[in-house]
Tab-separated table of C-alpha atoms and ligand atoms in Angstrom:
chain	number	residue	atom	x	y	z
L	197	MET	CA	-10.337	-100.029	24.641
L	198	ALA	CA	-9.841	-96.289	24.137
L	199	PRO	CA	-9.884	-95.187	20.524
L	200	THR	CA	-6.903	-93.230	19.299
L	201	GLN	CA	-8.283	-92.297	15.922
L	202	GLY	CA	-11.621	-91.359	14.480
L	203	PRO	CA	-12.776	-90.203	11.097
L	204	ARG	CA	-10.239	-87.834	9.538
L	205	ALA	CA	-10.922	-84.530	7.777
L	206	PRO	CA	-8.644	-81.880	6.223
L	207	LEU	CA	-7.127	-79.514	8.816
L	208	GLU	CA	-8.909	-76.183	9.267
L	209	PHE	CA	-8.170	-72.897	11.075
L	210	GLY	CA	-4.510	-72.997	9.982
L	211	GLY	CA	-3.842	-76.462	11.474
L	212	PRO	CA	-2.083	-76.909	14.854
L	213	LEU	CA	-0.294	-73.548	14.604
L	214	GLY	CA	-3.511	-71.687	13.859
L	215	ALA	CA	-5.291	-73.523	16.682
L	216	ALA	CA	-2.478	-72.673	19.153
L	217	ALA	CA	-2.632	-69.011	18.120
L	218	LEU	CA	-6.420	-68.920	18.488
L	219	LEU	CA	-6.216	-70.530	21.939
L	220	LEU	CA	-4.329	-67.443	23.107
L	221	LEU	CA	-5.736	-64.801	20.785
L	222	LEU	CA	-9.444	-65.378	21.458
L	223	PRO	CA	-9.285	-64.864	25.244
L	224	ALA	CA	-6.758	-62.001	24.821
L	225	THR	CA	-9.066	-60.242	22.345
L	226	MET	CA	-12.050	-60.691	24.637
L	227	PHE	CA	-10.241	-59.093	27.610
L	228	HIS	CA	-8.870	-56.313	25.438
L	229	LEU	CA	-12.388	-55.476	24.211
L	230	LEU	CA	-13.866	-55.608	27.713
L	231	LEU	CA	-11.248	-53.140	28.953
L	232	ALA	CA	-11.501	-50.932	25.870
L	233	ALA	CA	-15.311	-50.656	26.147
L	234	ARG	CA	-14.852	-49.297	29.653
L	235	SER	CA	-12.077	-46.760	29.315
L	236	GLY	CA	-10.399	-46.968	25.930
L	237	PRO	CA	-7.515	-49.214	24.803
L	238	PRO	CA	-5.726	-50.512	27.955
L	239	ALA	CA	-2.146	-49.313	28.400
L	240	SER	CA	-1.088	-52.391	30.389
L	241	LEU	CA	-2.268	-55.865	31.318
L	242	PRO	CA	-4.732	-55.957	34.238
L	243	GLY	CA	-3.361	-57.392	37.493
L	244	LEU	CA	-4.690	-60.599	39.027
L	245	GLU	CA	-6.621	-58.557	41.620
L	246	ALA	CA	-8.701	-57.037	38.773
L	247	LEU	CA	-9.425	-60.475	37.330
L	248	TRP	CA	-9.947	-62.705	40.318
L	249	SER	CA	-12.913	-62.398	42.657
L	250	PRO	CA	-14.412	-65.204	44.794
L	251	ARG	CA	-17.808	-63.430	44.526
L	252	ALA	CA	-17.608	-63.604	40.734
L	253	LEU	CA	-16.715	-67.296	40.950
L	254	LEU	CA	-19.714	-67.962	43.206
L	255	LEU	CA	-22.033	-65.985	40.958
L	256	TRP	CA	-20.744	-67.795	37.867
L	257	LEU	CA	-21.161	-71.227	39.468
L	258	ALA	CA	-24.680	-70.283	40.622
L	259	TRP	CA	-25.505	-69.174	37.059
L	260	LEU	CA	-24.164	-72.404	35.530
L	261	GLY	CA	-25.963	-74.432	38.219
L	262	LEU	CA	-29.263	-72.636	37.590
L	263	GLN	CA	-29.045	-73.119	33.826
L	264	ALA	CA	-27.994	-76.766	34.229
L	265	ALA	CA	-30.934	-77.362	36.592
L	266	LEU	CA	-33.371	-75.737	34.149
L	267	TYR	CA	-31.907	-77.813	31.329
L	268	TYR	CA	-32.049	-80.989	33.396
L	269	CYS	CA	-35.696	-80.440	34.325
L	270	ARG	CA	-36.635	-79.817	30.719
L	271	ARG	CA	-39.513	-81.440	29.001
L	272	ALA	CA	-38.170	-84.040	26.544
L	273	ARG	CA	-39.133	-83.217	23.015
L	274	ARG	CA	-38.948	-84.928	19.726
L	275	ALA	CA	-35.573	-84.323	18.045
L	276	ALA	CA	-35.166	-83.205	14.454
L	277	PRO	CA	-35.466	-86.125	12.008
L	278	GLY	CA	-32.342	-88.182	11.622
L	279	LEU	CA	-30.745	-86.915	14.818
L	280	THR	CA	-30.909	-88.579	18.165
L	281	LEU	CA	-30.576	-85.605	20.521
L	282	ARG	CA	-33.452	-84.681	22.811
L	283	CYS	CA	-34.450	-81.022	23.115
L	284	GLY	CA	-35.415	-78.932	26.047
L	285	SER	CA	-37.357	-75.730	26.000
L	286	GLY	CA	-34.823	-72.930	25.945
L	287	PHE	CA	-37.496	-70.273	25.782
L	288	GLN	CA	-39.033	-71.514	29.019
L	289	ALA	CA	-35.573	-71.388	30.588
L	290	LEU	CA	-35.211	-67.786	29.408
L	291	VAL	CA	-38.581	-66.770	30.899
L	292	LEU	CA	-37.882	-68.580	34.179
L	293	THR	CA	-34.446	-66.975	34.385
L	294	ALA	CA	-35.994	-63.529	33.811
L	295	LEU	CA	-38.554	-64.210	36.552
L	296	LEU	CA	-35.888	-65.374	38.995
L	297	VAL	CA	-33.681	-62.367	38.230
L	298	GLY	CA	-36.715	-60.068	38.705
L	299	LEU	CA	-37.539	-61.739	42.015
L	300	GLY	CA	-33.908	-61.454	43.095
L	301	MET	CA	-33.900	-57.737	42.309
L	302	SER	CA	-37.124	-57.066	44.191
L	303	ALA	CA	-35.674	-59.015	47.143
L	304	GLY	CA	-32.733	-56.599	47.137
L	305	LEU	CA	-30.029	-58.546	45.275
L	306	PRO	CA	-27.496	-55.890	44.145
L	307	LEU	CA	-27.607	-56.797	40.454
L	308	GLY	CA	-26.709	-53.212	39.540
L	309	ALA	CA	-23.153	-54.098	40.576
L	310	LEU	CA	-22.942	-56.671	37.790
L	311	PRO	CA	-21.233	-54.436	35.169
L	312	GLU	CA	-18.408	-53.831	37.661
L	313	MET	CA	-17.900	-57.590	37.902
L	314	LEU	CA	-17.678	-58.218	34.154
L	315	LEU	CA	-13.896	-58.642	34.116
L	316	PRO	CA	-13.722	-61.267	36.919
L	317	LEU	CA	-16.810	-62.970	35.498
L	318	ALA	CA	-15.156	-63.186	32.077
L	319	PHE	CA	-12.040	-64.536	33.779
L	320	VAL	CA	-13.879	-67.391	35.523
L	321	ALA	CA	-15.810	-68.123	32.311
L	322	THR	CA	-12.483	-68.418	30.466
L	323	LEU	CA	-11.031	-70.659	33.177
L	324	THR	CA	-14.177	-72.793	32.981
L	325	ALA	CA	-13.788	-73.082	29.202
L	326	PHE	CA	-10.170	-74.273	29.508
L	327	ILE	CA	-10.907	-76.785	32.294
L	328	PHE	CA	-14.078	-78.004	30.619
L	329	SER	CA	-12.303	-78.449	27.251
L	330	LEU	CA	-9.639	-80.507	29.011
L	331	PHE	CA	-12.380	-82.690	30.490
L	332	LEU	CA	-13.959	-83.064	27.027
L	333	TYR	CA	-10.598	-83.977	25.518
L	334	MET	CA	-10.039	-86.657	28.179
L	335	LYS	CA	-13.583	-87.934	27.874
L	336	ALA	CA	-13.082	-88.466	24.139
L	337	GLN	CA	-10.264	-90.925	24.964
L	338	VAL	CA	-12.864	-93.415	26.129
L	339	ALA	CA	-15.573	-92.574	23.583
L	340	PRO	CA	-16.357	-95.050	20.812
L	341	VAL	CA	-14.926	-94.158	17.401
L	342	SER	CA	-18.470	-93.672	16.075
L	343	ALA	CA	-18.947	-90.786	18.547
L	344	LEU	CA	-15.933	-88.825	17.279
L	345	ALA	CA	-16.198	-85.751	15.033
L	346	PRO	CA	-14.612	-85.831	11.596
L	347	GLY	CA	-12.652	-82.623	12.234
L	348	GLY	CA	-11.061	-82.953	15.652
L	349	ASN	CA	-9.105	-86.182	15.408
L	350	SER	CA	-5.902	-85.241	13.657
L	351	GLY	CA	-3.682	-86.796	16.325
L	352	ASN	CA	-2.220	-83.369	17.209
L	353	PRO	CA	-3.267	-82.682	20.822
L	354	ILE	CA	-3.406	-78.876	20.506
L	355	TYR	CA	-5.447	-78.960	17.315
L	356	ASP	CA	-7.789	-81.639	18.675
L	357	PHE	CA	-8.154	-79.837	22.031
L	358	PHE	CA	-9.142	-76.686	20.131
L	359	LEU	CA	-11.522	-78.227	17.610
L	360	GLY	CA	-12.987	-80.921	19.846
L	361	ARG	CA	-12.745	-84.671	19.433
L	362	GLU	CA	-16.208	-85.899	20.332
L	363	LEU	CA	-19.170	-84.743	18.227
L	364	ASN	CA	-21.920	-84.609	20.878
L	365	PRO	CA	-20.437	-85.574	24.271
L	366	ARG	CA	-23.020	-86.533	26.857
L	367	ILE	CA	-23.373	-88.046	30.287
L	368	CYS	CA	-26.692	-89.924	30.406
L	369	PHE	CA	-29.036	-87.567	28.578
L	370	PHE	CA	-27.151	-84.398	29.513
L	371	ASP	CA	-25.811	-83.186	26.184
L	372	PHE	CA	-22.903	-80.841	26.930
L	373	LYS	CA	-22.718	-79.210	23.513
L	374	TYR	CA	-26.449	-78.649	23.219
L	375	PHE	CA	-26.520	-77.169	26.720
L	376	CYS	CA	-23.551	-74.850	26.144
L	377	GLU	CA	-24.692	-73.709	22.696
L	378	LEU	CA	-28.093	-72.571	23.968
L	379	ARG	CA	-28.160	-71.916	27.673
L	380	PRO	CA	-25.574	-70.261	29.971
L	381	GLY	CA	-23.853	-68.137	27.314
L	382	LEU	CA	-26.796	-67.359	25.067
L	383	ILE	CA	-29.092	-66.409	27.957
L	384	GLY	CA	-26.225	-64.372	29.413
L	385	TRP	CA	-26.223	-62.342	26.161
L	386	VAL	CA	-29.804	-61.285	26.642
L	387	CYS	CA	-29.150	-57.604	25.822
L	388	TRP	CA	-30.039	-58.770	22.271
L	389	LEU	CA	-33.421	-59.998	23.447
L	390	LEU	CA	-34.950	-60.494	19.990
L	391	TYR	CA	-32.028	-62.590	18.739
L	392	VAL	CA	-31.619	-64.644	21.909
L	393	GLY	CA	-35.376	-65.137	22.318
L	394	ASP	CA	-35.654	-66.235	18.689
L	395	ALA	CA	-32.801	-68.748	19.032
L	396	LEU	CA	-34.399	-70.234	22.147
L	397	TRP	CA	-37.899	-70.212	20.687
L	398	HIS	CA	-36.616	-72.146	17.643
L	399	GLU	CA	-34.292	-74.195	19.814
L	400	GLU	CA	-34.651	-77.405	17.802
L	401	ALA	CA	-33.278	-75.667	14.698
L	402	ILE	CA	-29.803	-75.844	16.293
L	403	LEU	CA	-29.843	-79.588	15.663
L	404	THR	CA	-29.236	-79.113	11.945
L	405	THR	CA	-26.466	-76.501	12.255
L	406	MET	CA	-22.840	-77.171	11.438
L	407	ASP	CA	-21.897	-76.761	15.110
L	408	ILE	CA	-24.011	-79.747	16.118
L	409	THR	CA	-23.750	-81.993	13.080
L	410	HIS	CA	-20.119	-81.477	12.054
L	411	ASP	CA	-17.838	-79.765	14.573
L	412	GLY	CA	-16.486	-81.613	17.573
L	413	PHE	CA	-16.950	-80.149	21.042
L	414	GLY	CA	-13.674	-78.666	22.200
L	415	PHE	CA	-12.230	-75.312	23.216
L	416	MET	CA	-13.479	-73.506	20.084
L	417	LEU	CA	-17.146	-74.077	20.897
L	418	ALA	CA	-16.830	-74.306	24.681
L	419	PHE	CA	-15.031	-70.951	24.947
L	420	GLY	CA	-17.197	-69.491	22.176
L	421	ASP	CA	-20.433	-70.515	23.846
L	422	ILE	CA	-19.783	-69.729	27.487
L	423	ALA	CA	-17.288	-66.848	27.361
L	424	TRP	CA	-16.989	-65.202	23.933
L	425	VAL	CA	-20.733	-64.931	23.200
L	426	PRO	CA	-21.943	-63.331	26.456
L	427	PHE	CA	-18.926	-61.078	27.045
L	428	THR	CA	-17.897	-60.051	23.519
L	429	TYR	CA	-21.241	-60.037	21.737
L	430	SER	CA	-22.634	-57.686	24.398
L	431	LEU	CA	-19.940	-55.107	23.662
L	432	GLN	CA	-22.426	-52.540	22.334
L	433	ALA	CA	-24.363	-52.601	25.616
L	434	GLN	CA	-21.123	-52.284	27.603
L	435	PHE	CA	-20.013	-49.417	25.381
L	436	LEU	CA	-23.318	-47.561	25.868
L	437	LEU	CA	-23.072	-48.034	29.615
L	438	HIS	CA	-19.782	-46.131	29.688
L	439	HIS	CA	-20.414	-43.816	26.689
L	440	PRO	CA	-24.157	-42.967	26.555
L	441	GLN	CA	-25.188	-41.744	23.096
L	442	PRO	CA	-28.193	-39.583	22.170
L	443	LEU	CA	-30.691	-41.369	19.913
L	444	GLU	CA	-33.557	-39.402	18.380
L	445	LEU	CA	-36.819	-41.070	17.444
L	446	PRO	CA	-36.318	-40.903	13.623
L	447	MET	CA	-32.897	-42.601	13.867
L	448	ALA	CA	-34.240	-45.145	16.374
L	449	SER	CA	-37.074	-45.937	13.913
L	450	VAL	CA	-34.607	-46.409	11.031
L	451	ILE	CA	-32.513	-48.764	13.196
L	452	CYS	CA	-35.607	-50.749	14.191
L	453	LEU	CA	-36.583	-50.990	10.514
L	454	ILE	CA	-33.105	-52.271	9.532
L	455	ASN	CA	-33.285	-54.830	12.342
L	456	ALA	CA	-36.791	-55.899	11.268
L	457	ILE	CA	-35.627	-56.386	7.641
L	458	GLY	CA	-32.624	-58.419	8.817
L	459	TYR	CA	-34.789	-60.503	11.099
L	460	TYR	CA	-37.365	-61.082	8.330
L	461	ILE	CA	-34.668	-62.464	5.993
L	462	PHE	CA	-32.879	-64.441	8.753
L	463	ARG	CA	-36.023	-66.050	10.154
L	464	GLY	CA	-37.645	-66.565	6.726
L	465	ALA	CA	-34.548	-68.326	5.327
L	466	ASN	CA	-33.893	-70.475	8.396
L	467	SER	CA	-37.545	-71.494	8.784
L	468	GLN	CA	-37.882	-72.282	5.078
L	469	LYS	CA	-34.889	-74.628	5.162
L	470	ASN	CA	-35.892	-76.233	8.469
L	471	THR	CA	-39.454	-76.815	7.250
L	472	PHE	CA	-38.127	-78.284	4.006
L	473	ARG	CA	-35.650	-80.552	5.781
L	474	LYS	CA	-38.337	-81.790	8.204
L	475	ASN	CA	-41.091	-82.308	5.636
L	476	PRO	CA	-40.491	-81.440	1.961
L	477	SER	CA	-44.206	-81.846	1.191
L	478	ASP	CA	-45.231	-79.204	3.745
L	479	PRO	CA	-47.526	-76.788	1.782
L	480	ARG	CA	-45.269	-73.854	2.761
L	481	VAL	CA	-42.340	-75.293	0.795
L	482	ALA	CA	-43.897	-77.902	-1.504
L	483	GLY	CA	-44.117	-75.445	-4.422
L	484	LEU	CA	-40.431	-74.478	-4.316
L	485	GLU	CA	-38.038	-75.573	-7.055
L	486	THR	CA	-35.433	-78.150	-6.024
L	487	ILE	CA	-32.382	-80.011	-7.332
L	488	SER	CA	-32.122	-83.735	-6.591
L	489	THR	CA	-28.843	-85.065	-5.216
L	490	ALA	CA	-27.314	-88.544	-5.266
L	491	THR	CA	-27.891	-88.828	-1.483
L	492	GLY	CA	-31.677	-88.660	-1.916
L	493	ARG	CA	-31.842	-85.245	-0.214
L	494	LYS	CA	-32.874	-82.261	-2.302
L	495	LEU	CA	-31.552	-78.719	-2.449
L	496	LEU	CA	-33.855	-75.721	-2.582
L	497	VAL	CA	-33.159	-73.574	-5.598
L	498	SER	CA	-35.966	-71.021	-5.335
L	499	GLY	CA	-37.444	-69.012	-2.468
L	500	TRP	CA	-34.862	-67.568	-0.053
L	501	TRP	CA	-32.301	-70.233	-1.033
L	502	GLY	CA	-32.611	-69.291	-4.690
L	503	MET	CA	-31.640	-65.674	-3.949
L	504	VAL	CA	-28.179	-66.394	-2.500
L	505	ARG	CA	-26.615	-69.575	-1.129
L	506	HIS	CA	-26.699	-68.274	2.455
L	507	PRO	CA	-29.659	-65.891	2.857
L	508	ASN	CA	-29.697	-66.606	6.613
L	509	TYR	CA	-26.160	-65.140	6.907
L	510	LEU	CA	-27.277	-62.040	5.023
L	511	GLY	CA	-30.161	-61.453	7.457
L	512	ASP	CA	-27.845	-62.087	10.412
L	513	LEU	CA	-25.340	-59.504	9.138
L	514	ILE	CA	-28.048	-56.871	8.595
L	515	MET	CA	-29.156	-57.411	12.195
L	516	ALA	CA	-25.532	-57.161	13.370
L	517	LEU	CA	-25.379	-53.697	11.797
L	518	ALA	CA	-28.642	-52.689	13.470
L	519	TRP	CA	-27.401	-53.808	16.910
L	520	SER	CA	-24.304	-51.611	16.523
L	521	LEU	CA	-25.889	-48.434	15.092
L	522	PRO	CA	-27.351	-47.164	18.436
L	523	CYS	CA	-23.732	-46.626	19.555
L	524	GLY	CA	-23.289	-43.844	16.977
L	525	VAL	CA	-20.396	-43.553	14.578
L	526	SER	CA	-17.773	-41.846	16.724
L	527	HIS	CA	-16.114	-45.115	17.833
L	528	LEU	CA	-15.154	-48.233	15.907
L	529	LEU	CA	-15.336	-50.492	18.971
L	530	PRO	CA	-19.118	-51.184	18.911
L	531	TYR	CA	-18.713	-52.280	15.277
L	532	PHE	CA	-16.273	-55.002	16.293
L	533	TYR	CA	-19.130	-57.510	16.275
L	534	LEU	CA	-20.157	-56.592	12.723
L	535	LEU	CA	-16.568	-56.851	11.432
L	536	TYR	CA	-15.761	-60.041	13.306
L	537	PHE	CA	-19.095	-61.616	12.372
L	538	THR	CA	-18.586	-60.801	8.675
L	539	ALA	CA	-15.213	-62.567	8.799
L	540	LEU	CA	-16.721	-65.495	10.733
L	541	LEU	CA	-19.609	-65.964	8.298
L	542	VAL	CA	-17.417	-65.631	5.183
L	543	HIS	CA	-15.099	-68.290	6.634
L	544	ARG	CA	-18.044	-70.427	7.769
L	545	GLU	CA	-19.645	-70.175	4.333
L	546	ALA	CA	-16.429	-71.447	2.737
L	547	ARG	CA	-16.312	-74.374	5.210
L	548	ASP	CA	-19.944	-75.235	4.530
L	549	GLU	CA	-19.360	-74.955	0.786
L	550	ARG	CA	-16.525	-77.528	1.005
L	551	GLN	CA	-18.680	-79.887	3.055
L	552	CYS	CA	-21.655	-79.540	0.678
L	553	LEU	CA	-19.463	-80.136	-2.360
L	554	GLN	CA	-18.214	-83.292	-0.689
L	555	LYS	CA	-21.776	-84.387	0.224
L	556	TYR	CA	-23.607	-83.470	-2.968
L	557	GLY	CA	-20.882	-83.328	-5.708
L	558	LEU	CA	-22.355	-82.474	-9.114
L	559	ALA	CA	-25.723	-81.412	-7.662
L	560	TRP	CA	-23.944	-78.808	-5.512
L	561	GLN	CA	-22.029	-77.554	-8.560
L	562	GLU	CA	-25.348	-77.216	-10.383
L	563	TYR	CA	-26.771	-75.282	-7.391
L	564	CYS	CA	-23.768	-72.928	-7.435
L	565	ARG	CA	-24.253	-72.378	-11.165
L	566	ARG	CA	-27.927	-71.519	-10.705
L	567	VAL	CA	-27.407	-69.450	-7.553
L	568	PRO	CA	-24.031	-67.789	-8.134
L	569	TYR	CA	-23.910	-65.417	-5.143
L	570	ARG	CA	-22.915	-66.711	-1.731
L	571	ILE	CA	-24.208	-64.163	0.807
L	572	MET	CA	-24.895	-60.772	-0.774
L	573	PRO	CA	-26.736	-60.615	-4.112
L	574	TYR	CA	-24.593	-59.152	-6.942
L	575	ILE	CA	-21.705	-58.454	-4.527
L	576	TYR	CA	-20.458	-61.676	-2.936
R	666	NDP	P1	-26.999	-73.172	7.777
R	666	NDP	O1	-28.267	-73.108	8.553
R	666	NDP	O2	-26.771	-72.120	6.759
R	666	NDP	O3	-26.958	-74.584	7.110
R	666	NDP	C1	-26.083	-74.965	6.072
R	666	NDP	C2	-26.600	-76.312	5.605
R	666	NDP	O4	-27.890	-76.139	5.015
R	666	NDP	C3	-25.768	-76.973	4.526
R	666	NDP	O5	-24.680	-77.665	5.085
R	666	NDP	C4	-26.795	-77.919	3.928
R	666	NDP	O6	-26.895	-79.032	4.840
R	666	NDP	C5	-28.082	-77.116	3.992
R	666	NDP	N1	-28.329	-76.374	2.765
R	666	NDP	C6	-27.507	-75.487	2.150
R	666	NDP	N2	-28.075	-75.010	1.043
R	666	NDP	C7	-29.286	-75.596	0.956
R	666	NDP	C8	-30.345	-75.503	0.018
R	666	NDP	N3	-30.274	-74.724	-1.046
R	666	NDP	N4	-31.445	-76.262	0.227
R	666	NDP	C9	-31.534	-77.070	1.317
R	666	NDP	N5	-30.554	-77.212	2.236
R	666	NDP	C10	-29.451	-76.477	2.042
R	666	NDP	O7	-25.755	-73.319	8.747
R	666	NDP	P2	-25.137	-72.611	9.974
R	666	NDP	O8	-25.063	-73.638	11.042
R	666	NDP	O9	-23.846	-71.994	9.540
R	666	NDP	O10	-26.103	-71.396	10.421
R	666	NDP	C11	-27.307	-71.508	11.152
R	666	NDP	C12	-27.735	-70.126	11.635
R	666	NDP	O11	-26.917	-69.723	12.722
R	666	NDP	C13	-27.594	-69.033	10.581
R	666	NDP	O12	-28.728	-68.193	10.617
R	666	NDP	C14	-26.369	-68.256	11.007
R	666	NDP	O13	-26.472	-66.903	10.603
R	666	NDP	C15	-26.402	-68.419	12.506
R	666	NDP	N6	-25.079	-68.347	13.127
R	666	NDP	C16	-24.883	-67.417	14.103
R	666	NDP	C17	-23.657	-67.310	14.730
R	666	NDP	C18	-23.438	-66.293	15.786
R	666	NDP	O14	-22.345	-66.287	16.352
R	666	NDP	N7	-24.393	-65.417	16.072
R	666	NDP	C19	-22.537	-68.207	14.374
R	666	NDP	C20	-22.851	-69.131	13.322
R	666	NDP	C21	-24.076	-69.198	12.744
R	666	NDP	P3	-27.838	-80.324	4.597
R	666	NDP	O15	-28.052	-80.438	3.137
R	666	NDP	O16	-27.053	-81.434	5.195
R	666	NDP	O17	-29.121	-80.041	5.333
């Protein structure tokens, strides 16, 4: 019998109205940015002929097929403790993809034409996200209640379509959310090689993120993963393609240094928490101060997690700045990512805070008292 209700949670993102607005606003913003990166703010909407291309559709399907095949052929790995997903090797998929693309180029594939196809590619990615989210919504009708996410089962179809009803929808061992979070979109965003390579190298770390453990899989993540990430997060590269900027060695060195500092904080914080969650008696984290909680899990209160309550967000934001700086300061557009990402992480931090307060109660309040700053020491 199909379930009609799962676990309930307070409405987020402005409820059904907010979800309906985001369903339209996110794709509209993406297309606006794509057009603006090319030739400034568009004066009118692009016609269907600028958006639709059978070649782009074929290329997109080939890309999805390749990534799905690489995912399918993955070597099964042990999942993070307490979770039942199986991991593949994203980094191997990245290397194999790079090799195949290199081979394709040496065989004469006209990959240089790719930037000209960005608009139709983004269009088919958006169509895919809508159709795929509809499939996920329908699939959740026959999923057991235990498979549903706490957030996406309000009973309002627009809200639930947006947030996602099922937590980790799968067919056999093909995990749709895991695949979408790490493969076609992330690898398509490879202009940030360090960031993408790091995420795929530490692929298993995704298993403990809010996306996997809390949020359902619906339009928000499906569109975010396969359309928004590759097409919007690569805005700086698109901008530079159409507006080349001079970059002297001293400035390039400063930017690399900022990126290295951001990466050091981001990787240090994420690895420290992952190591601690996997094995609290690991010598790398055993000496850190902790607070016990009623659930039996402990919270780190020294090391990176004693500096602010989200040191990983701080490192991520510093890197976001470094990825935008090569575009110079004459345009605001390449800084869209930094601005948007700041808003996303501030909102995400507040969501996580609510969930942690619910999970850990008094222990979380004690943690907040001892570590008063959320993301930026002495500022926020
Ligand atoms: P986090 O990795 O920050 O995890 C938050 C969870 O960590 C909490 O729910 C809690 O879960 C645990 N935790 C919090 N404080 C402590 C502590 N003091 N000691 C031990 N455990 C603690 O969550 P995210 O999923 O938001 O982020 C993961 C990474 O992904 C980040 O680096 C972020 O910057 C990045 N990210 C990137 C995005 C992008 O678009 N580029 C988008 C979103 C995130 P529990 O206790 O249950 O383990």
